PDB file of C-alpha atoms in Angstrom:
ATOM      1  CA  UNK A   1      19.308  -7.102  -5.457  1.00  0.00           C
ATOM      2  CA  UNK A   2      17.022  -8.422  -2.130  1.00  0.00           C
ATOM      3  CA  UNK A   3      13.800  -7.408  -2.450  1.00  0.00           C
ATOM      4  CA  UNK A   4      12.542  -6.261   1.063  1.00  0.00           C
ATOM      5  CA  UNK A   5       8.509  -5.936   0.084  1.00  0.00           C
ATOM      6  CA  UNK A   6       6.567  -8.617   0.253  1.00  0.00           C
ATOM      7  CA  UNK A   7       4.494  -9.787  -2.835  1.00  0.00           C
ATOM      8  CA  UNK A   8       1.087  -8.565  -1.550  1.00  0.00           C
ATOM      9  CA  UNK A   9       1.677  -5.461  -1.953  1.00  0.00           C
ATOM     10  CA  UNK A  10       1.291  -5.547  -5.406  1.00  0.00           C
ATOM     11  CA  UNK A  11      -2.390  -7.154  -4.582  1.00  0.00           C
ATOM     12  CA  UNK A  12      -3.235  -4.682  -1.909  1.00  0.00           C
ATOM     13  CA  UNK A  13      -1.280  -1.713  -4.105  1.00  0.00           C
ATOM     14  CA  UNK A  14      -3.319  -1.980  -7.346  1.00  0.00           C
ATOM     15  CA  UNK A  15      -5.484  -5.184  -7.569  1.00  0.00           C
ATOM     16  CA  UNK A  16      -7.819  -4.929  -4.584  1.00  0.00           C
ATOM     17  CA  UNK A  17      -8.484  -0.711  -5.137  1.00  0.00           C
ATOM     18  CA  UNK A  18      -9.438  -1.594  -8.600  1.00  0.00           C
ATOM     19  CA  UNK A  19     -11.237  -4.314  -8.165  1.00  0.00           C
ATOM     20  CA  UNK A  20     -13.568  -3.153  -5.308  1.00  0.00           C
ATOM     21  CA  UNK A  21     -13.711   0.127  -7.547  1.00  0.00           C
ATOM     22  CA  UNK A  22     -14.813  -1.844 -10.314  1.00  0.00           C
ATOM     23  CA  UNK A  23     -17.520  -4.426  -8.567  1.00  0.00           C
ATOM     24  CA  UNK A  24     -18.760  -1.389  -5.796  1.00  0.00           C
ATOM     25  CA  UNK A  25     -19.111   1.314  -8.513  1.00  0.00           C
ATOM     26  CA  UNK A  26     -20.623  -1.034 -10.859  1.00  0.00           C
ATOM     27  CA  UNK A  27     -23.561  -1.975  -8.288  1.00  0.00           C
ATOM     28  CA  UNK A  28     -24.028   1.832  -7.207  1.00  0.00           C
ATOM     29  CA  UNK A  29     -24.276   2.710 -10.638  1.00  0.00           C
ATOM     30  CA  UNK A  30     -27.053  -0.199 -11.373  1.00  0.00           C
ATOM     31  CA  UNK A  31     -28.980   0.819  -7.941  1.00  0.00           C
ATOM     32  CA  UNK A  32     -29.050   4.665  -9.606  1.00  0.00           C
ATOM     33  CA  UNK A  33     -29.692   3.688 -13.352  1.00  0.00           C
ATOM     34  CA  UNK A  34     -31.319  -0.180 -13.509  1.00  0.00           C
ATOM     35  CA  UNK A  35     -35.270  -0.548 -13.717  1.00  0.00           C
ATOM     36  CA  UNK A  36     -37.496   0.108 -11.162  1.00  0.00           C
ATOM     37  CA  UNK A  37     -38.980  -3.656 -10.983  1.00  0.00           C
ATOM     38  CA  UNK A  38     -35.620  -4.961 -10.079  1.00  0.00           C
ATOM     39  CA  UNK A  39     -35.789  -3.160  -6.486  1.00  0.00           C
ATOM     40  CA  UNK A  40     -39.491  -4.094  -5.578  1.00  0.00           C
ATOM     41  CA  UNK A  41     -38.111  -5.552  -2.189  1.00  0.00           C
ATOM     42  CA  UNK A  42     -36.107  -3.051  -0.845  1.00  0.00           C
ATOM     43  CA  UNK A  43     -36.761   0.954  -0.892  1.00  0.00           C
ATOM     44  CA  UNK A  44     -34.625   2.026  -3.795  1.00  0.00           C
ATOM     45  CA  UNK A  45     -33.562   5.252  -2.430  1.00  0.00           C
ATOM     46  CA  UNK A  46     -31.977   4.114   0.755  1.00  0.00           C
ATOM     47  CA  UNK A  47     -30.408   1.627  -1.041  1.00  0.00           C
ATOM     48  CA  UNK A  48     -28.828   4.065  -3.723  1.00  0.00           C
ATOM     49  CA  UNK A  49     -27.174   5.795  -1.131  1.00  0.00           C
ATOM     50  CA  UNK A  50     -26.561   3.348   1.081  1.00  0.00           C
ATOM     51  CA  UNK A  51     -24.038   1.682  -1.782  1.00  0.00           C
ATOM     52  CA  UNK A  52     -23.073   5.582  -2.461  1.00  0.00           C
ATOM     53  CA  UNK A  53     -21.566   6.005   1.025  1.00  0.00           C
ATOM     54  CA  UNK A  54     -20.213   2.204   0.871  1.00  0.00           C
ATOM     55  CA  UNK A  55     -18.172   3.050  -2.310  1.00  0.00           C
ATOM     56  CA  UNK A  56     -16.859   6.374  -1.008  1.00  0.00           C
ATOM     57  CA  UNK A  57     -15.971   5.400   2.294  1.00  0.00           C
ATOM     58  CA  UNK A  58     -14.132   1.951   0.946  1.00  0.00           C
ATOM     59  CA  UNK A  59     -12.567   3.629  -1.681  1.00  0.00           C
ATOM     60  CA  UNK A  60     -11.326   6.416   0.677  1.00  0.00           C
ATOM     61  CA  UNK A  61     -10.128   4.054   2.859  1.00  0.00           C
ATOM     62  CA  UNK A  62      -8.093   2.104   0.258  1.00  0.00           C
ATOM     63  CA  UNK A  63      -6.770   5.053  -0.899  1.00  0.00           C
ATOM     64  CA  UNK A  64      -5.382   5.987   2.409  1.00  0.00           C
ATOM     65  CA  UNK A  65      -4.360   2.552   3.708  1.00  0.00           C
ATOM     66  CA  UNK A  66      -3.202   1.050   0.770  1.00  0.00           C
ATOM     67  CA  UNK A  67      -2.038   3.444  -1.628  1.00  0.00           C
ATOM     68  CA  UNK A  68       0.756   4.654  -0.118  1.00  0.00           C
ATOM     69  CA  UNK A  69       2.217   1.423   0.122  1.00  0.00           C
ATOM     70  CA  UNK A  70       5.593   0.577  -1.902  1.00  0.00           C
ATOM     71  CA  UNK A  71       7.599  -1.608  -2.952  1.00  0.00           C
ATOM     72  CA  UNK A  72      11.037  -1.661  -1.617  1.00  0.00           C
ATOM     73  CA  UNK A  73      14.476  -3.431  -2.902  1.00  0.00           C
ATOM     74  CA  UNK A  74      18.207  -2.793  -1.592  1.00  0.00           C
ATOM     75  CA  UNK A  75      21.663  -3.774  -2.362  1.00  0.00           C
ATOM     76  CA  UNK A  76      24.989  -3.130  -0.927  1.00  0.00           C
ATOM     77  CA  UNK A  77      25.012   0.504  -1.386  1.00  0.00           C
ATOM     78  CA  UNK A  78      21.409   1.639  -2.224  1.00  0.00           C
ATOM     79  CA  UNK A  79      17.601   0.874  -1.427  1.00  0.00           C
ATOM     80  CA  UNK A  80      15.340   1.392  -4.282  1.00  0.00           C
ATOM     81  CA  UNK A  81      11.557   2.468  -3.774  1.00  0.00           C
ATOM     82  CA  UNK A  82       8.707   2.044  -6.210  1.00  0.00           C
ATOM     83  CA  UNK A  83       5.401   3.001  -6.107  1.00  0.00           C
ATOM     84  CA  UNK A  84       5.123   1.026  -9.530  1.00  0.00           C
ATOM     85  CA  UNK A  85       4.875   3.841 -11.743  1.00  0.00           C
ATOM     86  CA  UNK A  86       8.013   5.561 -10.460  1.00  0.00           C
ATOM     87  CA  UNK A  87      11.296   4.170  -8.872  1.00  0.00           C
ATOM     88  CA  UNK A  88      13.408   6.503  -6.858  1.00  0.00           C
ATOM     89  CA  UNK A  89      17.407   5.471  -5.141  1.00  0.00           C
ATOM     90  CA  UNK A  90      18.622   6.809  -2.268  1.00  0.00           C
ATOM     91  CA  UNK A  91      21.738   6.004  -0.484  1.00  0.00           C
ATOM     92  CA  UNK A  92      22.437   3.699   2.630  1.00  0.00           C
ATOM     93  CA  UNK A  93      24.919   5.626   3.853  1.00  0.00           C
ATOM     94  CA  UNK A  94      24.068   9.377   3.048  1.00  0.00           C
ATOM     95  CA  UNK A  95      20.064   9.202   2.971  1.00  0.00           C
ATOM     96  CA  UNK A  96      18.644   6.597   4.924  1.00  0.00           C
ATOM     97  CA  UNK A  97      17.856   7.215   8.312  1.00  0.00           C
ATOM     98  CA  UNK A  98      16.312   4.154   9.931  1.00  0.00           C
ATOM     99  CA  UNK A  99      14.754   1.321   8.608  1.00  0.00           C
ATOM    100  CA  UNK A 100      12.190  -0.150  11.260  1.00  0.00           C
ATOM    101  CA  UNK A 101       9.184  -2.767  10.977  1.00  0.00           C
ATOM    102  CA  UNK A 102       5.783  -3.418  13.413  1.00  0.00           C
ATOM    103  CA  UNK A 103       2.835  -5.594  13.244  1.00  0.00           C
ATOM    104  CA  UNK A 104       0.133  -4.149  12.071  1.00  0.00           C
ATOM    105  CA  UNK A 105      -3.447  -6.250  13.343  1.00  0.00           C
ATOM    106  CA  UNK A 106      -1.466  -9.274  13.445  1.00  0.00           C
ATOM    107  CA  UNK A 107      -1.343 -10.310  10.575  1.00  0.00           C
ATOM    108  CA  UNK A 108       1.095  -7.854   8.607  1.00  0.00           C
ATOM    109  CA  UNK A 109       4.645  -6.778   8.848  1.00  0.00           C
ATOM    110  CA  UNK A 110       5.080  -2.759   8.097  1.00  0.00           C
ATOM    111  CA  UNK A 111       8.003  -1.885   7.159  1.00  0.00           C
ATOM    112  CA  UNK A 112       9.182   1.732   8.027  1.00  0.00           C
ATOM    113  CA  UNK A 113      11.850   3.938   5.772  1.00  0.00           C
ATOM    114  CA  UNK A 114      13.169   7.070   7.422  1.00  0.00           C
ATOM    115  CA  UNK A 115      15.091   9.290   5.477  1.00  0.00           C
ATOM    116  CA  UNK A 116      17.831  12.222   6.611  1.00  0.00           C
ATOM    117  CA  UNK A 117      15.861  14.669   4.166  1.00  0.00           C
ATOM    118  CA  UNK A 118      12.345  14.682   2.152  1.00  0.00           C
ATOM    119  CA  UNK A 119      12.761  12.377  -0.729  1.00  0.00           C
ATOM    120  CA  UNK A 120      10.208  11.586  -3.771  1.00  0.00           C
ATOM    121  CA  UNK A 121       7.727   9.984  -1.450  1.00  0.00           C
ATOM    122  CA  UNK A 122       7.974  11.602   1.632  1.00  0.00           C
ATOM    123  CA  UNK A 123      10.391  11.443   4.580  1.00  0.00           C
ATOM    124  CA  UNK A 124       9.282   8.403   5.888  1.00  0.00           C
ATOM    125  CA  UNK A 125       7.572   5.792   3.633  1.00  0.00           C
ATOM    126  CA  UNK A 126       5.899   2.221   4.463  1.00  0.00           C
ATOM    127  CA  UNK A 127       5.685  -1.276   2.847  1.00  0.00           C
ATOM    128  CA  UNK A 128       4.696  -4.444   3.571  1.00  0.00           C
ATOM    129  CA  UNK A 129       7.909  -6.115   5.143  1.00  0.00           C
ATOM    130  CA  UNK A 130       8.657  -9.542   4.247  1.00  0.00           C
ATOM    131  CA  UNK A 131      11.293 -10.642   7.528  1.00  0.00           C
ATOM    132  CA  UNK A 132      12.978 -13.886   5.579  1.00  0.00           C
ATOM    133  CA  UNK A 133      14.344 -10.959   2.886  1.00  0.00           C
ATOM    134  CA  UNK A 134      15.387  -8.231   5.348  1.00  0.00           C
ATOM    135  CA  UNK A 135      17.197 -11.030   7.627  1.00  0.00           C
ATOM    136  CA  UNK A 136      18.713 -12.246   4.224  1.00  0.00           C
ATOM    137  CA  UNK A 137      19.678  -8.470   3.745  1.00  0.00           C
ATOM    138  CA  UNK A 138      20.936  -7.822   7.083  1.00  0.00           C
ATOM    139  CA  UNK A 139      23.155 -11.278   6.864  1.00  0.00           C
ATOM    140  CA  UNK A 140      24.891 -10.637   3.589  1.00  0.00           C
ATOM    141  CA  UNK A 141      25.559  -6.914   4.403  1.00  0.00           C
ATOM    142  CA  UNK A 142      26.339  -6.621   8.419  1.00  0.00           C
ATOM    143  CA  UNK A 143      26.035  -3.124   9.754  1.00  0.00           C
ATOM    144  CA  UNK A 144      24.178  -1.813   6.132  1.00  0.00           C
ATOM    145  CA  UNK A 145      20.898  -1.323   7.795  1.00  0.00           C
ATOM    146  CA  UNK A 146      20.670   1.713  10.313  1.00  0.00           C
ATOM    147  CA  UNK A 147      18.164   1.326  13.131  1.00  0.00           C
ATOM    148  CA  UNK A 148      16.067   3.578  14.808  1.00  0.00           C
ATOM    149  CA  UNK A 149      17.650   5.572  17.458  1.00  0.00           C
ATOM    150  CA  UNK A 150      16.130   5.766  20.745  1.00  0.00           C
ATOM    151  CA  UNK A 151      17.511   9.628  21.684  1.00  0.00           C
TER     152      UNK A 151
END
């Protein structure tokens, strides 16, 4: 079994959403419910929902950006997705479409999973690539991996 996911995923996946859930929604809450003397130097109500909009708008933006991410294994004759809760197969051969990557800002590889059909997760369904596996993949498997189709 090659693993095609990077690690991070795992960190941007769970640990970073709950942990800026935690620290954010944690210093909202003491803005809204801590005493009155501990907020002499800024105006306590802008403040309050200053860190209100700063919590929902991170934590919206986590949710959409990194919680769709999965992780993403293969071997000869399937490719196994994970969302870490639930793990779903699907066929080389009979379900898998394409299976294309991109930068993303420079710094991250996104993978792309096309399927023939809807699946568990969705028709198409993106990871964090890591290259060395999916060059590993493509090596001990030649002609496993479809590629996108330019028609």
């Amino acid at each position: 079994m090659i693993r095609l996911s990077s690690n991070t995923t795992l960190f941007f996946k769970l640990f970073l959403p709950i942990f800026y859930t935690t620290v954010v929604g944690c210093i909202t809450l003491y803005a809204w419910l801590g005493p009155e003397e501990h907020f002499e130097i800024v105006d306590r109500e802008t403040l309050k929902w200053a860190l209100v909009a700063v919590c929902f708008l991170g934590m919206t933006t986590l949710f959409l950006i990194c919680w769709p991410l999965k992780r993403v294994e293969s071997d000869d004759t399937h490719i196994y997705v994970s969302n870490y809760f639930k793990t779903v197969r699907y066929r080389w051969s009979e379900d898998v479409a394409s299976l294309t990557s991109a930068r993303f800002m420079l710094l991250f590889n996104i993978g792309f999973l096309e399927l023939n059909g809807k699946g568990s997760f969705g028709q198409r369904m993106f990871f964090l690539l890591k290259k060395s596996n999916l060059k590993t993949l493509k090596e001990a498997f030649p002609g496993l991996v479809p590629e996108q189709s330019d028609a």
